[in-house]
Amino acid sequence: PTEAKTIEDAYNISLSYRTKLDLDYIAGLLNTTPEKVSDELIKEGFAYKNPATGLIEDKDSYLSGYVKPKYKVAVEAAKDNPEFARNVEELQKVLPKDIPGQLLSFRLGSSWIPKDIIKKFILETTGMDDVNVEWVPGVEKWGVSYPKYGSRFAKNNTSGAGGLTGIDLIEHALHLSRPRVTKREYIGEGKYSERTDPEATAAAIGKMEEHMDNFVEFVRSNPEYVSRLEKIYNDNYNNFIEKKFSLPTFDHYPGANEDITLYEHQRRAVVRILKDSTLLAHQVGTGKTFTMITAAMEMRRLGIAKKPMIVVQNATIEQFAKSFKILYPSAKILVPEKSDTEKPERRQKIFNRIAYGDWDAVLIPQSFLNFIPDDPAREKAYIEERIAELEEIKAAAEEESKYNNPVASEADAAIKSLIKGWEAKQKKRKDKKVKDVAKTNLAVEKKIQQQLGRRRDDVRVFEKMGVDALFVDEAHAYKKLGFATAMSNVRGIDTKASQRALSLRLKIRAIQEKMNGRNVVLATGTPISNTMAEVWTMMNYI
């Protein structure tokens, strides 16, 4: 559109055709100046000036997200400048209501509980006053340490059960793990075996659950603790409002088949994709295919992306291509034929066409994506980053340690866990006595290199193909990124890593670094209940 009759029309047109408040464009639509447009938008409540940045933001963006910090900034700004009084008034309307402390759910092991409360509970339960409790960032786990004599000479020995002491059981509760008590049995010929003692294990589990219930009662019975938890939770976790994405003013996107009308949730999803990296966790049959196709074409039309790539399952690529041509008959898309997937030389021709051609979208099967190599420099950076991350945590903890700091020990355990998962594929080390940090780092690097060392075609790396938007359908196929957790021994939680999941993460990094965190879309209709940590990592690299 080249003109608009009202400021509201111009506002909606800008959001629809520019996906943002383009003051110059709006000024052109109304034949006025950007300064007058800014004043009018604020006056009519379509936009707000953010006192933290000085920029004009549309109402959907400003009145969503972490609204409590925005509210505090607006209150301070309004003291010196009355123009921000309206910001304060409107933000106050959308602030989440504080949840009373007595209604909060928590347990022994919740990450946001202050450590001094846990230490006082341990003292009251076991009589131990020399216990160090720390939350370990990066490992996402509580660490507990105490003098070697501490657990056996606790003043209150009734806190244990099944042969385990009270501090043992509390530590299990903090780690969200179930205790297992074993007994040594003679099996003949001078040999012994360690077997689970069912009765002792049941007693230990029962006592641990008792401690967990007692902890909740311990906190709730202390008004000071309840007040502290209420403030911590409401300030840090109950401060976010989901953004409401306004629908475009048109029913049919430019260039799309006008005989097909997208559902409201599809159009809203397209708007969201154009603004940020997105996960389409819509159930089967809700139209994720048309949503992704429309978003890719809108990226091209608006200049958000020059070469979107859509990755789909091998078995559905033909159907996806047909859907693309039905929705956008004139679209120029690259789709490899089945024969192109069989031999390396044919795949290389397709990869060259991707790199040198001008396409509205590139459509490839998942097997193709697995063959595209990643930049060696990016692979090396990832290895170094992961090692440095854990070593930094460990070193910082050791500096403050008075004895066996739990943060250091947990970080060290996490480093070792990177190695453990690949032991079966690693050749036996010649010198097993070497324990210095350099050797450990080298071992971790070799393990991750194995994960990175999947079969790849001898073609240009992903970063050199010109792809600046990545859509991955059926993304649950890449869910096994691998992560550290205290619950690794619980059935249903898989902490192992896959080669193609790591490769996808590196490709996501490449896109998001280039496009300022945008232009990545993962879609799945399959439940991902036990892999949300990995999806969050994938989608929120920046």
Coordinates of C-alpha atoms in Angstrom, one line a residue:
P1 CA 0.0 0.0 0.0
T2 CA 1.1 3.5 -0.8
E3 CA -1.5 5.5 1.2
A4 CA -3.7 5.3 4.3
K5 CA -6.6 7.3 5.6
T6 CA -6.0 7.1 9.4
I7 CA -3.1 6.6 11.8
E8 CA -4.7 3.3 12.8
D9 CA -4.8 2.1 9.2
A10 CA -1.2 3.1 8.7
Y11 CA -0.1 1.4 11.9
N12 CA -1.7 -1.9 10.9
I13 CA -0.3 -1.6 7.4
S14 CA 3.2 -1.1 8.7
L15 CA 2.9 -4.1 11.0
S16 CA 1.5 -6.2 8.2
Y17 CA 3.9 -5.3 5.4
R18 CA 7.0 -4.4 7.4
T19 CA 6.5 -6.5 10.5
K20 CA 7.4 -3.5 12.6
L21 CA 6.7 0.2 13.2
D22 CA 8.4 1.8 10.2
L23 CA 8.0 5.5 10.9
D24 CA 9.3 6.6 7.6
Y25 CA 6.9 4.2 5.8
I26 CA 3.9 5.3 7.9
A27 CA 4.8 8.9 7.3
G28 CA 4.8 8.2 3.5
L29 CA 1.4 6.5 3.8
L30 CA -0.1 9.6 5.6
N31 CA 2.0 12.2 3.7
T32 CA 3.4 13.7 6.9
T33 CA 6.7 13.5 8.9
P34 CA 8.1 10.7 11.1
E35 CA 8.1 13.0 14.1
K36 CA 4.4 13.7 13.7
V37 CA 3.7 10.0 13.2
S38 CA 5.6 9.2 16.4
D39 CA 3.6 11.8 18.4
E40 CA 0.3 10.6 17.0
L41 CA 1.0 6.9 17.6
I42 CA 1.8 7.6 21.3
K43 CA -1.2 9.9 21.7
E44 CA -3.6 7.2 20.3
G45 CA -2.0 4.4 22.4
F46 CA -0.7 2.4 19.4
A47 CA 2.9 2.8 20.6
Y48 CA 5.1 3.8 23.5
K49 CA 8.4 5.4 23.9
N50 CA 10.7 3.0 25.9
P51 CA 12.6 5.2 28.5
A52 CA 15.3 2.6 28.7
T53 CA 16.2 2.9 25.0
G54 CA 14.5 6.0 23.8
L55 CA 13.0 4.0 20.9
I56 CA 9.3 3.8 19.8
E57 CA 7.8 0.3 20.3
D58 CA 4.4 -1.0 19.2
K59 CA 1.9 -1.7 22.0
D60 CA 2.1 -5.5 21.6
S61 CA 5.8 -5.5 22.1
Y62 CA 6.0 -2.9 24.9
L63 CA 3.2 -4.3 27.0
S64 CA 4.6 -7.8 27.0
G65 CA 7.7 -9.7 27.9
Y66 CA 9.4 -8.9 31.3
V67 CA 6.9 -6.2 32.2
K68 CA 8.0 -5.8 35.9
P69 CA 11.5 -4.5 35.0
K70 CA 9.9 -2.3 32.4
Y71 CA 7.5 -1.0 35.0
K72 CA 10.3 -0.1 37.4
V73 CA 12.2 1.8 34.7
A74 CA 9.0 3.6 33.7
V75 CA 8.3 4.7 37.3
E76 CA 11.8 6.2 37.7
A77 CA 11.6 7.9 34.3
A78 CA 8.2 9.4 35.1
K79 CA 9.6 11.1 38.2
D80 CA 11.6 13.4 35.9
N81 CA 9.5 13.3 32.7
P82 CA 5.7 13.3 32.9
E83 CA 5.4 11.9 29.3
F84 CA 6.2 8.5 30.8
A85 CA 3.2 8.6 33.2
R86 CA 1.1 6.8 30.6
N87 CA 3.7 4.0 30.4
V88 CA 3.4 3.5 34.1
E89 CA -0.4 3.4 33.9
E90 CA -0.6 0.9 31.1
L91 CA 2.1 -1.4 32.4
Q92 CA 0.5 -1.5 35.8
K93 CA -2.7 -2.9 34.1
V94 CA -0.8 -5.9 32.7
L95 CA 1.5 -6.7 35.6
P96 CA 1.0 -10.3 36.8
K97 CA -0.7 -10.5 40.2
D98 CA 1.7 -11.6 42.9
I99 CA 1.2 -15.2 44.1
P100 CA 0.9 -15.4 47.9
G101 CA 3.8 -17.4 49.5
Q102 CA 1.5 -20.0 51.0
L103 CA 0.2 -20.9 47.6
L104 CA 3.7 -21.5 46.0
S105 CA 4.7 -25.0 45.2
F106 CA 8.3 -26.0 46.0
R107 CA 10.3 -28.9 47.3
L108 CA 13.6 -29.9 48.6
G109 CA 15.6 -29.6 45.4
S110 CA 13.9 -26.6 43.9
S111 CA 16.6 -24.4 42.3
W112 CA 15.3 -21.1 43.6
I113 CA 15.2 -21.8 47.3
P114 CA 17.9 -19.7 49.2
K115 CA 20.8 -22.0 50.3
D116 CA 20.7 -20.7 53.9
I117 CA 17.2 -22.0 54.3
I118 CA 18.3 -25.5 53.2
K119 CA 21.3 -25.3 55.5
K120 CA 19.1 -24.5 58.5
F121 CA 16.8 -27.4 57.6
I122 CA 19.8 -29.7 57.5
L123 CA 21.0 -28.4 60.9
E124 CA 17.5 -29.0 62.4
T125 CA 17.2 -32.4 60.9
T126 CA 20.7 -33.9 61.4
G127 CA 22.4 -31.6 63.8
M128 CA 25.2 -30.9 61.3
D129 CA 26.3 -27.3 61.3
D130 CA 29.3 -27.6 59.0
V131 CA 27.6 -28.3 55.7
N132 CA 28.1 -26.3 52.5
V133 CA 25.2 -26.2 50.1
E134 CA 25.5 -24.4 46.7
W135 CA 23.5 -24.3 43.5
V136 CA 25.8 -25.2 40.6
P137 CA 25.2 -23.1 37.5
G138 CA 25.9 -24.8 34.2
V139 CA 25.3 -28.2 35.7
E140 CA 21.9 -27.1 37.1
K141 CA 22.3 -29.2 40.3
W142 CA 22.6 -28.7 44.0
G143 CA 26.0 -29.6 45.5
V144 CA 26.5 -30.6 49.1
S145 CA 29.8 -31.0 51.0
Y146 CA 30.9 -31.5 54.6
P147 CA 33.9 -32.8 56.6
K148 CA 34.4 -36.5 56.2
Y149 CA 33.5 -37.2 59.8
G150 CA 30.4 -35.1 59.6
S151 CA 27.8 -37.6 58.4
R152 CA 28.8 -40.3 60.8
F153 CA 28.9 -38.2 63.9
A154 CA 25.8 -36.1 63.4
K155 CA 24.1 -35.2 66.6
N156 CA 20.7 -36.5 65.4
N157 CA 21.2 -40.1 64.2
T158 CA 17.4 -40.7 63.9
S159 CA 17.4 -38.8 60.6
G160 CA 18.9 -41.8 58.7
A161 CA 17.4 -45.1 57.5
G162 CA 18.4 -48.2 55.7
G163 CA 22.0 -47.8 56.6
L164 CA 22.1 -44.2 55.1
T165 CA 22.5 -41.1 57.2
G166 CA 20.2 -38.2 57.2
I167 CA 22.6 -36.0 55.2
D168 CA 22.8 -38.9 52.6
L169 CA 19.1 -38.9 52.2
I170 CA 18.8 -35.1 52.1
E171 CA 21.5 -35.1 49.4
H172 CA 19.5 -37.6 47.3
A173 CA 16.4 -35.4 47.7
L174 CA 18.3 -32.3 46.5
H175 CA 19.6 -34.3 43.5
L176 CA 16.1 -35.6 42.7
S177 CA 17.5 -39.1 42.8
R178 CA 16.3 -42.2 44.6
P179 CA 18.6 -43.9 47.1
R180 CA 19.6 -47.5 46.5
V181 CA 21.1 -49.6 49.4
T182 CA 23.2 -52.6 48.5
K183 CA 24.4 -55.6 50.5
R184 CA 27.5 -57.7 50.0
E185 CA 26.7 -61.4 49.5
Y186 CA 29.1 -64.4 49.2
I187 CA 28.5 -66.3 46.0
G188 CA 31.1 -69.0 46.4
E189 CA 34.7 -69.6 45.3
G190 CA 35.9 -66.6 47.4
K191 CA 33.8 -64.2 45.4
Y192 CA 31.2 -61.6 46.6
S193 CA 28.6 -59.6 44.8
E194 CA 26.8 -56.3 45.5
R195 CA 23.0 -56.7 45.3
T196 CA 20.1 -54.3 46.1
D197 CA 18.7 -54.7 49.6
P198 CA 15.0 -54.2 49.0
E199 CA 14.0 -53.7 52.6
A200 CA 16.8 -51.2 53.4
T201 CA 16.2 -49.4 50.1
A202 CA 12.5 -49.1 50.9
A203 CA 13.3 -47.8 54.3
A204 CA 15.7 -45.2 52.9
I205 CA 13.2 -44.0 50.3
G206 CA 10.5 -43.7 52.9
K207 CA 12.7 -41.6 55.2
M208 CA 13.8 -39.4 52.3
E209 CA 10.2 -38.7 51.4
E210 CA 9.6 -37.9 55.0
H211 CA 12.4 -35.3 54.9
M212 CA 10.9 -33.8 51.8
D213 CA 7.5 -33.4 53.4
N214 CA 9.2 -32.0 56.6
F215 CA 11.1 -29.4 54.5
V216 CA 7.9 -28.0 53.1
E217 CA 6.4 -27.8 56.5
F218 CA 9.6 -26.3 57.9
V219 CA 9.4 -23.4 55.4
R220 CA 5.7 -22.9 55.6
S221 CA 5.8 -22.7 59.4
N222 CA 8.2 -19.8 59.3
P223 CA 6.6 -16.5 58.2
E224 CA 10.0 -15.0 57.3
Y225 CA 10.9 -17.8 54.9
V226 CA 7.4 -17.7 53.3
S227 CA 7.8 -13.9 52.8
R228 CA 11.3 -14.3 51.2
L229 CA 10.1 -17.1 48.9
E230 CA 7.1 -15.0 47.9
K231 CA 9.4 -12.0 46.9
I232 CA 12.0 -14.2 45.1
Y233 CA 9.4 -16.0 43.1
N234 CA 7.2 -13.0 42.1
D235 CA 10.2 -10.8 41.3
N236 CA 12.2 -13.4 39.3
Y237 CA 9.6 -15.8 37.8
N238 CA 6.2 -14.2 37.9
N239 CA 7.2 -11.2 35.9
F240 CA 6.5 -12.2 32.3
I241 CA 3.6 -11.6 30.0
E242 CA 3.3 -13.5 26.7
K243 CA 3.2 -11.2 23.7
K244 CA -0.1 -11.0 21.8
F245 CA 0.7 -10.9 18.1
S246 CA -1.7 -8.7 16.1
L247 CA -3.0 -10.3 12.9
P248 CA -2.2 -8.7 9.5
T249 CA -4.9 -6.5 7.9
F250 CA -5.3 -8.8 4.9
D251 CA -6.8 -12.3 4.7
H252 CA -4.6 -13.5 1.9
Y253 CA -0.8 -12.9 1.8
P254 CA 0.6 -11.2 -1.3
G255 CA 1.3 -13.8 -4.0
A256 CA -0.6 -16.6 -2.3
N257 CA -3.5 -18.6 -3.8
E258 CA -6.6 -16.6 -2.9
D259 CA -8.7 -19.7 -3.0
I260 CA -6.9 -20.8 0.2
T261 CA -7.6 -18.9 3.5
L262 CA -5.3 -19.6 6.4
Y263 CA -6.7 -20.1 9.9
E264 CA -6.2 -17.4 12.5
H265 CA -3.7 -19.4 14.4
Q266 CA -1.6 -20.0 11.2
R267 CA -1.6 -16.3 10.4
R268 CA -0.7 -15.4 14.0
A269 CA 2.2 -18.0 13.8
V270 CA 3.5 -16.4 10.6
V271 CA 3.6 -13.0 12.3
R272 CA 5.5 -14.5 15.2
I273 CA 8.0 -16.3 12.9
L274 CA 8.8 -13.0 11.1
K275 CA 9.7 -11.4 14.4
D276 CA 11.7 -14.1 16.2
S277 CA 12.9 -17.7 16.2
T278 CA 9.9 -19.9 16.9
L279 CA 8.9 -23.4 17.8
L280 CA 5.7 -24.6 16.1
A281 CA 4.5 -27.2 18.6
H282 CA 1.1 -27.6 16.9
Q283 CA -0.5 -31.0 16.9
V284 CA -0.8 -33.0 13.7
G285 CA -3.4 -31.6 11.3
T286 CA -3.2 -28.0 12.3
G287 CA -1.5 -26.8 9.2
K288 CA 2.2 -26.4 10.0
T289 CA 3.1 -27.0 6.4
F290 CA 1.2 -23.9 5.1
T291 CA 2.4 -21.9 8.1
M292 CA 6.1 -22.5 7.2
I293 CA 5.6 -22.0 3.5
T294 CA 3.8 -18.7 4.1
A295 CA 6.4 -17.5 6.5
A296 CA 9.3 -18.4 4.1
M297 CA 7.6 -16.5 1.3
E298 CA 6.9 -13.5 3.6
M299 CA 10.6 -13.5 4.6
R300 CA 11.5 -13.2 1.0
R301 CA 8.9 -10.5 0.3
L302 CA 9.9 -8.4 3.2
G303 CA 13.6 -8.8 2.8
I304 CA 14.0 -10.6 6.1
A305 CA 15.7 -13.5 4.3
K306 CA 17.1 -14.0 0.8
K307 CA 17.3 -17.8 0.8
P308 CA 15.1 -19.7 3.2
M309 CA 15.8 -23.4 3.6
I310 CA 13.1 -25.9 4.6
V311 CA 14.1 -29.3 5.9
V312 CA 11.5 -32.0 5.9
Q313 CA 11.4 -35.8 6.3
N314 CA 12.6 -37.8 3.3
A315 CA 9.2 -39.5 2.9
T316 CA 7.2 -36.3 2.8
I317 CA 9.3 -34.0 0.6
E318 CA 7.2 -34.6 -2.6
Q319 CA 4.0 -33.8 -0.8
F320 CA 5.5 -30.7 0.8
A321 CA 6.6 -29.5 -2.6
K322 CA 3.1 -30.0 -4.0
S323 CA 1.6 -28.0 -1.1
F324 CA 4.1 -25.2 -1.8
K325 CA 3.0 -25.0 -5.5
I326 CA -0.6 -25.1 -4.5
L327 CA -0.3 -22.2 -2.1
Y328 CA 2.2 -20.2 -4.1
P329 CA 1.9 -21.3 -7.8
S330 CA 4.5 -18.9 -9.1
A331 CA 7.1 -19.6 -6.4
K332 CA 10.6 -20.5 -7.6
I333 CA 11.7 -23.4 -5.3
L334 CA 14.5 -25.9 -5.5
V335 CA 13.5 -29.5 -4.7
P336 CA 15.9 -32.4 -5.3
E337 CA 14.5 -35.5 -7.0
K338 CA 14.7 -38.9 -5.4
S339 CA 17.7 -39.9 -7.6
D340 CA 19.6 -36.8 -6.3
T341 CA 19.8 -38.4 -2.9
E342 CA 21.5 -41.6 -3.9
K343 CA 25.0 -40.7 -5.0
P344 CA 27.5 -38.1 -3.5
E345 CA 28.2 -36.5 -6.9
R346 CA 24.4 -35.9 -7.5
R347 CA 24.1 -34.4 -4.0
Q348 CA 27.0 -32.1 -4.7
K349 CA 25.3 -30.7 -7.8
I350 CA 22.2 -29.9 -5.7
F351 CA 24.4 -28.2 -3.1
N352 CA 26.1 -26.1 -5.8
R353 CA 22.6 -25.1 -7.1
I354 CA 21.7 -24.1 -3.6
A355 CA 24.8 -21.9 -3.2
Y356 CA 24.6 -20.2 -6.6
G357 CA 20.9 -20.0 -7.4
D358 CA 18.3 -17.4 -6.5
W359 CA 15.5 -19.3 -4.9
D360 CA 12.3 -18.2 -3.1
A361 CA 12.9 -21.3 -1.0
V362 CA 15.2 -24.4 -0.9
L363 CA 13.4 -27.6 0.0
I364 CA 15.6 -30.5 1.1
P365 CA 15.1 -33.9 3.0
Q366 CA 16.6 -34.4 6.4
S367 CA 19.3 -36.7 5.0
F368 CA 20.6 -33.8 2.9
L369 CA 21.0 -31.6 5.9
N370 CA 23.0 -34.3 7.6
F371 CA 25.5 -34.3 4.7
I372 CA 26.2 -30.6 4.7
P373 CA 29.4 -30.0 6.7
D374 CA 29.8 -27.4 9.4
D375 CA 32.5 -24.8 9.6
P376 CA 35.5 -26.4 11.3
A377 CA 36.2 -23.1 13.1
R378 CA 32.6 -23.3 14.5
E379 CA 33.1 -26.9 15.6
K380 CA 36.3 -26.0 17.4
A381 CA 34.7 -23.0 19.1
Y382 CA 31.9 -25.2 20.4
I383 CA 34.4 -27.7 21.9
E384 CA 36.4 -25.0 23.5
E385 CA 33.3 -23.2 24.8
R386 CA 31.9 -26.3 26.5
I387 CA 35.2 -27.2 28.2
A388 CA 35.9 -23.6 29.2
E389 CA 32.4 -23.2 30.6
L390 CA 32.9 -26.1 33.1
E391 CA 36.5 -25.3 33.9
E392 CA 35.5 -21.7 34.7
I393 CA 32.8 -22.9 37.1
K394 CA 35.3 -25.3 38.7
A395 CA 38.1 -22.8 39.1
A396 CA 35.8 -20.1 40.6
A397 CA 34.5 -22.5 43.1
E398 CA 37.9 -23.8 44.1
E399 CA 39.0 -20.2 44.9
E400 CA 36.3 -19.8 47.5
S401 CA 36.6 -23.4 48.9
K402 CA 37.2 -24.1 52.5
Y403 CA 36.9 -27.8 51.9
N404 CA 35.8 -29.8 48.9
N405 CA 33.5 -27.1 47.5
P406 CA 30.4 -28.8 46.1
V407 CA 30.3 -26.5 43.0
A408 CA 33.8 -27.6 42.1
S409 CA 33.1 -31.2 42.6
E410 CA 29.9 -31.1 40.6
A411 CA 31.5 -29.2 37.7
D412 CA 34.4 -31.7 37.7
A413 CA 31.8 -34.5 37.6
A414 CA 30.1 -32.8 34.6
I415 CA 33.4 -32.6 32.7
K416 CA 33.9 -36.3 33.3
S417 CA 30.4 -37.1 32.2
L418 CA 31.2 -35.6 28.7
I419 CA 33.8 -38.3 28.5
K420 CA 31.9 -41.2 30.0
G421 CA 29.2 -41.3 27.3
W422 CA 31.7 -42.0 24.6
E423 CA 34.0 -44.6 26.3
A424 CA 32.8 -47.4 24.1
K425 CA 34.0 -45.6 20.9
Q426 CA 37.2 -44.3 22.3
K427 CA 40.5 -46.3 21.9
K428 CA 42.1 -47.3 25.2
R429 CA 44.4 -44.6 26.5
K430 CA 48.0 -45.6 26.7
D431 CA 48.6 -43.8 30.0
K432 CA 45.6 -43.9 32.3
K433 CA 47.5 -42.3 35.2
V434 CA 47.6 -38.9 33.6
K435 CA 45.0 -36.7 35.4
D436 CA 46.1 -33.2 34.6
V437 CA 43.6 -30.7 33.3
A438 CA 45.2 -30.5 29.8
K439 CA 44.8 -34.2 29.4
T440 CA 41.2 -34.1 30.5
N441 CA 40.4 -31.3 28.1
L442 CA 42.0 -33.2 25.2
A443 CA 39.9 -36.2 26.1
V444 CA 36.7 -34.1 26.1
E445 CA 37.7 -32.6 22.8
K446 CA 38.2 -36.1 21.2
K447 CA 34.8 -37.2 22.5
I448 CA 33.0 -34.2 21.0
Q449 CA 35.0 -34.5 17.8
Q450 CA 33.5 -38.0 17.5
Q451 CA 30.1 -36.6 17.8
L452 CA 31.0 -34.0 15.2
G453 CA 32.6 -36.6 13.0
R454 CA 29.6 -37.8 11.2
R455 CA 29.6 -38.7 7.5
R456 CA 29.6 -35.6 5.3
D457 CA 29.8 -34.7 1.7
D458 CA 32.9 -32.9 0.4
V459 CA 31.1 -29.7 -0.4
R460 CA 31.3 -26.1 0.8
V461 CA 30.3 -25.6 4.5
F462 CA 26.8 -24.6 5.5
E463 CA 27.8 -21.0 6.2
K464 CA 29.0 -20.6 2.5
M465 CA 25.7 -21.7 1.0
G466 CA 23.9 -18.3 1.4
V467 CA 21.1 -19.8 3.6
D468 CA 19.8 -17.1 6.0
A469 CA 16.6 -18.8 7.3
L470 CA 16.2 -22.4 8.5
F471 CA 12.9 -24.2 8.9
V472 CA 13.1 -27.8 10.3
D473 CA 9.9 -29.9 10.1
E474 CA 9.5 -32.9 12.4
A475 CA 12.3 -31.4 14.5
H476 CA 11.9 -34.0 17.2
A477 CA 14.2 -36.1 15.1
Y478 CA 17.0 -33.8 16.3
K479 CA 16.1 -33.7 19.9
K480 CA 19.0 -35.7 21.4
L481 CA 21.4 -32.8 21.9
G482 CA 22.6 -34.1 25.2
F483 CA 22.6 -32.3 28.6
A484 CA 23.7 -32.7 32.2
T485 CA 21.1 -33.5 34.8
A486 CA 20.8 -34.9 38.3
M487 CA 18.1 -37.2 37.1
S488 CA 20.1 -39.1 34.5
N489 CA 19.2 -42.4 36.2
V490 CA 15.5 -41.9 35.9
R491 CA 13.6 -43.9 33.2
G492 CA 12.5 -41.7 30.4
I493 CA 15.2 -39.1 30.7
D494 CA 17.8 -39.6 28.0
T495 CA 21.0 -37.5 28.4
K496 CA 22.9 -39.1 25.4
A497 CA 23.8 -37.0 22.4
S498 CA 23.4 -37.5 18.7
Q499 CA 25.7 -36.3 15.9
R500 CA 23.0 -34.7 13.8
A501 CA 21.4 -32.9 16.7
L502 CA 24.7 -31.2 17.5
S503 CA 25.2 -30.4 13.8
L504 CA 21.7 -28.8 13.7
R505 CA 22.7 -26.7 16.8
L506 CA 25.8 -25.5 15.0
K507 CA 23.7 -24.5 11.9
I508 CA 21.2 -22.7 14.1
R509 CA 24.1 -20.8 15.6
A510 CA 25.3 -19.8 12.2
I511 CA 21.8 -18.5 11.2
Q512 CA 21.1 -16.7 14.4
E513 CA 24.5 -15.0 14.6
K514 CA 24.0 -13.8 11.1
M515 CA 20.4 -12.7 11.6
N516 CA 20.5 -11.3 15.1
G517 CA 18.7 -14.2 16.8
R518 CA 15.9 -14.6 14.2
N519 CA 15.0 -16.8 11.2
V520 CA 15.0 -20.3 12.8
V521 CA 11.8 -22.3 13.0
L522 CA 11.4 -25.8 14.5
A523 CA 8.2 -27.6 13.9
T524 CA 6.9 -30.8 15.5
G525 CA 3.5 -32.4 16.2
T526 CA 5.2 -35.0 18.4
P527 CA 5.2 -34.6 22.2
I528 CA 8.5 -33.4 23.5
S529 CA 7.9 -33.6 27.2
N530 CA 11.3 -34.9 28.2
T531 CA 13.3 -32.8 25.8
M532 CA 12.2 -29.3 26.6
A533 CA 15.6 -28.4 28.0
E534 CA 17.2 -29.3 24.6
V535 CA 14.5 -27.4 22.6
W536 CA 15.1 -24.3 24.8
T537 CA 18.8 -24.6 24.2
M538 CA 18.3 -25.0 20.4
M539 CA 15.9 -22.0 20.2
N540 CA 17.6 -19.6 22.6
Y541 CA 21.2 -19.8 21.7
I542 CA 21.4 -15.9 21.7

